[in-house]
PDB file of C-alpha atoms in Angstrom:
ATOM      1  CA  MET A   1     112.648  83.174 105.367  1.00 87.00           C
ATOM      2  CA  SER A   2     109.297  84.597 104.507  1.00 96.00           C
ATOM      3  CA  TYR A   3     108.923  87.405 101.964  1.00 98.00           C
ATOM      4  CA  SER A   4     106.308  89.572 100.692  1.00 98.00           C
ATOM      5  CA  ILE A   5     105.753  92.096  97.960  1.00 98.00           C
ATOM      6  CA  ALA A   6     103.144  94.820  97.760  1.00 98.00           C
ATOM      7  CA  LEU A   7     101.773  95.924  94.479  1.00 98.00           C
ATOM      8  CA  GLN A   8      99.886  99.441  94.132  1.00 98.00           C
ATOM      9  CA  LEU A   9      98.609 100.445  90.651  1.00 97.00           C
ATOM     10  CA  TYR A  10      98.864 103.492  89.416  1.00 97.00           C
ATOM     11  CA  GLN A  11      97.256 104.849  86.240  1.00 97.00           C
ATOM     12  CA  THR A  12      98.109 108.087  84.635  1.00 94.00           C
ATOM     13  CA  ASN A  13      96.437 107.369  81.580  1.00 86.00           C
ATOM     14  CA  THR A  14      92.421 108.725  81.055  1.00 87.00           C
ATOM     15  CA  ASN A  15      91.399 106.372  77.954  1.00 93.00           C
ATOM     16  CA  ALA A  16      91.669 103.056  79.150  1.00 94.00           C
ATOM     17  CA  TYR A  17      91.094 101.691  82.667  1.00 96.00           C
ATOM     18  CA  PHE A  18      93.469  98.330  83.363  1.00 97.00           C
ATOM     19  CA  HIS A  19      92.421  95.511  85.935  1.00 96.00           C
ATOM     20  CA  PRO A  20      93.733  92.658  87.470  1.00 97.00           C
ATOM     21  CA  VAL A  21      92.431  89.276  85.774  1.00 97.00           C
ATOM     22  CA  GLU A  22      94.997  86.605  86.657  1.00 98.00           C
ATOM     23  CA  GLN A  23      97.685  86.025  89.427  1.00 98.00           C
ATOM     24  CA  THR A  24     100.032  83.345  89.302  1.00 97.00           C
ATOM     25  CA  VAL A  25     102.654  81.714  92.225  1.00 97.00           C
ATOM     26  CA  TRP A  26     105.644  79.697  91.414  1.00 95.00           C
ATOM     27  CA  ASN A  27     107.112  77.227  93.897  1.00 84.00           C
ATOM     28  CA  PHE A  28     104.134  76.478  95.968  1.00 69.00           C
ATOM     29  CA  ALA A  29     106.651  74.656  97.962  1.00 76.00           C
ATOM     30  CA  ASN A  30     107.764  78.077  99.367  1.00 80.00           C
ATOM     31  CA  GLY A  31     103.749  78.478 100.074  1.00 82.00           C
ATOM     32  CA  GLY A  32     103.698  81.343  97.841  1.00 92.00           C
ATOM     33  CA  THR A  33      99.879  83.277  98.185  1.00 95.00           C
ATOM     34  CA  TRP A  34      98.151  86.257  96.706  1.00 97.00           C
ATOM     35  CA  SER A  35      95.807  88.907  99.153  1.00 97.00           C
ATOM     36  CA  ARG A  36      94.609  92.292  98.422  1.00 97.00           C
ATOM     37  CA  THR A  37      93.801  95.228 100.900  1.00 96.00           C
ATOM     38  CA  ASP A  38      91.928  97.802  99.204  1.00 94.00           C
ATOM     39  CA  GLU A  39      93.865  98.423  96.272  1.00 92.00           C
ATOM     40  CA  VAL A  40      97.159  96.828  97.094  1.00 98.00           C
ATOM     41  CA  ARG A  41      97.987  93.372  95.933  1.00 98.00           C
ATOM     42  CA  THR A  42     100.511  91.399  98.022  1.00 98.00           C
ATOM     43  CA  LEU A  43     102.536  88.404  97.152  1.00 98.00           C
ATOM     44  CA  THR A  44     103.461  86.267 100.071  1.00 97.00           C
ATOM     45  CA  MET A  45     106.366  83.903  99.569  1.00 97.00           C
ATOM     46  CA  GLY A  46     107.820  81.108 102.079  1.00 95.00           C
ATOM     47  CA  GLY A  47     111.239  81.820 100.920  1.00 94.00           C
ATOM     48  CA  SER A  48     113.635  82.587  97.969  1.00 95.00           C
ATOM     49  CA  GLY A  49     113.330  81.323  94.882  1.00 94.00           C
ATOM     50  CA  THR A  50     109.519  81.937  94.294  1.00 96.00           C
ATOM     51  CA  SER A  51     107.910  84.010  92.234  1.00 97.00           C
ATOM     52  CA  GLY A  52     104.353  85.293  91.045  1.00 98.00           C
ATOM     53  CA  THR A  53     102.509  86.989  87.939  1.00 98.00           C
ATOM     54  CA  MET A  54      99.937  89.601  87.446  1.00 98.00           C
ATOM     55  CA  ARG A  55      98.083  90.171  84.427  1.00 98.00           C
ATOM     56  CA  PHE A  56      96.145  92.962  83.799  1.00 98.00           C
ATOM     57  CA  VAL A  57      93.306  93.742  81.093  1.00 97.00           C
ATOM     58  CA  SER A  58      91.904  97.027  79.718  1.00 97.00           C
ATOM     59  CA  ASP A  59      88.586  98.278  78.746  1.00 95.00           C
ATOM     60  CA  THR A  60      90.344  98.894  75.432  1.00 93.00           C
ATOM     61  CA  GLY A  61      91.197  95.243  75.273  1.00 93.00           C
ATOM     62  CA  GLU A  62      95.355  95.873  75.862  1.00 96.00           C
ATOM     63  CA  ASN A  63      96.787  93.947  78.424  1.00 97.00           C
ATOM     64  CA  PHE A  64     100.145  93.319  79.999  1.00 98.00           C
ATOM     65  CA  LEU A  65     101.214  91.291  83.051  1.00 98.00           C
ATOM     66  CA  VAL A  66     103.949  91.937  85.812  1.00 98.00           C
ATOM     67  CA  ALA A  67     106.317  89.488  87.238  1.00 98.00           C
ATOM     68  CA  VAL A  68     107.971  89.691  90.737  1.00 98.00           C
ATOM     69  CA  GLY A  69     109.724  87.378  93.142  1.00 98.00           C
ATOM     70  CA  VAL A  70     112.801  86.970  94.831  1.00 97.00           C
ATOM     71  CA  HIS A  71     115.812  85.292  93.473  1.00 96.00           C
ATOM     72  CA  ASN A  72     119.137  84.183  95.867  1.00 96.00           C
ATOM     73  CA  PHE A  73     117.678  86.452  98.307  1.00 96.00           C
ATOM     74  CA  ALA A  74     117.170  89.782  96.719  1.00 97.00           C
ATOM     75  CA  ARG A  75     114.080  91.400  94.629  1.00 98.00           C
ATOM     76  CA  TRP A  76     113.287  91.249  90.791  1.00 98.00           C
ATOM     77  CA  CYS A  77     110.891  91.797  88.182  1.00 98.00           C
ATOM     78  CA  ASP A  78     109.911  92.293  84.688  1.00 98.00           C
ATOM     79  CA  ILE A  79     106.848  93.546  82.253  1.00 98.00           C
ATOM     80  CA  VAL A  80     105.496  91.375  79.329  1.00 98.00           C
ATOM     81  CA  THR A  81     103.160  92.749  76.863  1.00 97.00           C
ATOM     82  CA  ASN A  82     102.474  90.082  74.767  1.00 89.00           C
ATOM     83  CA  ASP A  83      99.053  88.011  74.976  1.00 88.00           C
ATOM     84  CA  GLN A  84     100.232  85.272  77.275  1.00 94.00           C
ATOM     85  CA  THR A  85      99.064  84.242  80.328  1.00 97.00           C
ATOM     86  CA  GLY A  86     100.835  84.179  83.903  1.00 97.00           C
ATOM     87  CA  THR A  87     100.476  80.409  83.615  1.00 97.00           C
ATOM     88  CA  VAL A  88     102.408  80.272  80.511  1.00 97.00           C
ATOM     89  CA  ILE A  89     104.805  83.147  81.482  1.00 97.00           C
ATOM     90  CA  ASN A  90     105.694  82.515  85.118  1.00 97.00           C
ATOM     91  CA  PRO A  91     107.758  79.315  84.731  1.00 97.00           C
ATOM     92  CA  GLN A  92     109.560  80.863  81.979  1.00 97.00           C
ATOM     93  CA  TYR A  93     111.354  82.412  84.283  1.00 97.00           C
ATOM     94  CA  TYR A  94     113.078  79.125  85.871  1.00 96.00           C
ATOM     95  CA  GLY A  95     114.358  77.472  82.309  1.00 94.00           C
ATOM     96  CA  GLY A  96     112.009  78.863  79.872  1.00 95.00           C
ATOM     97  CA  GLY A  97     114.195  81.016  78.101  1.00 96.00           C
ATOM     98  CA  ARG A  98     113.417  84.039  80.633  1.00 97.00           C
ATOM     99  CA  ASP A  99     116.236  83.438  83.697  1.00 97.00           C
ATOM    100  CA  ALA A 100     118.554  86.286  82.741  1.00 97.00           C
ATOM    101  CA  VAL A 101     115.480  88.619  83.618  1.00 97.00           C
ATOM    102  CA  ARG A 102     115.156  86.934  87.048  1.00 97.00           C
ATOM    103  CA  GLU A 103     119.109  86.638  87.735  1.00 97.00           C
ATOM    104  CA  GLN A 104     119.526  90.410  86.912  1.00 97.00           C
ATOM    105  CA  GLN A 105     117.519  91.301  89.830  1.00 98.00           C
ATOM    106  CA  PHE A 106     116.396  94.349  88.701  1.00 97.00           C
ATOM    107  CA  ALA A 107     114.662  97.179  91.183  1.00 98.00           C
ATOM    108  CA  ASN A 108     112.703  98.551  88.558  1.00 98.00           C
ATOM    109  CA  CYS A 109     111.579  97.642  84.438  1.00 98.00           C
ATOM    110  CA  ASN A 110     109.798  99.337  81.787  1.00 98.00           C
ATOM    111  CA  ALA A 111     107.990  98.240  78.655  1.00 98.00           C
ATOM    112  CA  ILE A 112     106.254  99.603  75.943  1.00 97.00           C
ATOM    113  CA  ASN A 113     103.158  97.674  74.208  1.00 96.00           C
ATOM    114  CA  SER A 114     102.111  98.001  70.510  1.00 94.00           C
ATOM    115  CA  LYS A 115      99.901 100.593  71.038  1.00 93.00           C
ATOM    116  CA  ASN A 116     103.019 102.865  72.561  1.00 95.00           C
ATOM    117  CA  ARG A 117     101.605 102.799  76.187  1.00 96.00           C
ATOM    118  CA  HIS A 118     104.234 102.985  79.004  1.00 97.00           C
ATOM    119  CA  PHE A 119     104.090 100.477  81.770  1.00 98.00           C
ATOM    120  CA  LYS A 120     106.667 100.596  84.380  1.00 98.00           C
ATOM    121  CA  LEU A 121     107.117  98.928  87.964  1.00 98.00           C
ATOM    122  CA  ASN A 122     109.356 100.496  90.350  1.00 98.00           C
ATOM    123  CA  TYR A 123     110.344  98.772  93.841  1.00 98.00           C
ATOM    124  CA  THR A 124     109.927 101.694  96.862  1.00 98.00           C
ATOM    125  CA  VAL A 125     111.250  99.125  99.427  1.00 98.00           C
ATOM    126  CA  ALA A 126     113.696  97.022  97.621  1.00 98.00           C
ATOM    127  CA  ASN A 127     115.558  95.395 100.231  1.00 98.00           C
ATOM    128  CA  GLY A 128     114.522  93.383 103.088  1.00 98.00           C
ATOM    129  CA  ASN A 129     111.752  91.160 103.279  1.00 98.00           C
ATOM    130  CA  ASP A 130     108.579  93.380 103.377  1.00 98.00           C
ATOM    131  CA  LEU A 131     109.263  94.749  99.426  1.00 98.00           C
ATOM    132  CA  LYS A 132     107.099  97.291  98.350  1.00 98.00           C
ATOM    133  CA  ALA A 133     106.730  98.309  94.526  1.00 98.00           C
ATOM    134  CA  ASP A 134     104.474 100.732  91.914  1.00 98.00           C
ATOM    135  CA  ILE A 135     103.365  99.257  88.872  1.00 98.00           C
ATOM    136  CA  ILE A 136     102.620 102.795  86.792  1.00 98.00           C
ATOM    137  CA  ILE A 137     100.672 102.812  83.434  1.00 97.00           C
ATOM    138  CA  CYS A 138     101.253 105.778  81.522  1.00 94.00           C
TER     139      CYS A 138
END
């Protein structure tokens, strides 16, 4: 059973502009790919047990990463605000110390970076196969 997660970015801050610089997929056997239509970026996955990350960098040098996926047929998410890449972080959700985040299957998450900037991810469609989420930068 395939899944998709469409991500829409909203930036309410006016002192930095964030743009995506990296996308990763975990479990290529399930056929995970990223696509873009206008400003919506969509992770399409061939089945449960797949995830992806998208890393953002601002014109001020700040960065953060969102991780989204489907585990045991339910969505999950996480936000990481350190300087690691998605290539490093994505495998950590599968035996690398971040497994508990994936297993909790949250429908929203948030983080604050060292400059007190807030990042949020909220699933607006949290059930089914065609999921949607908003990424909000405050």
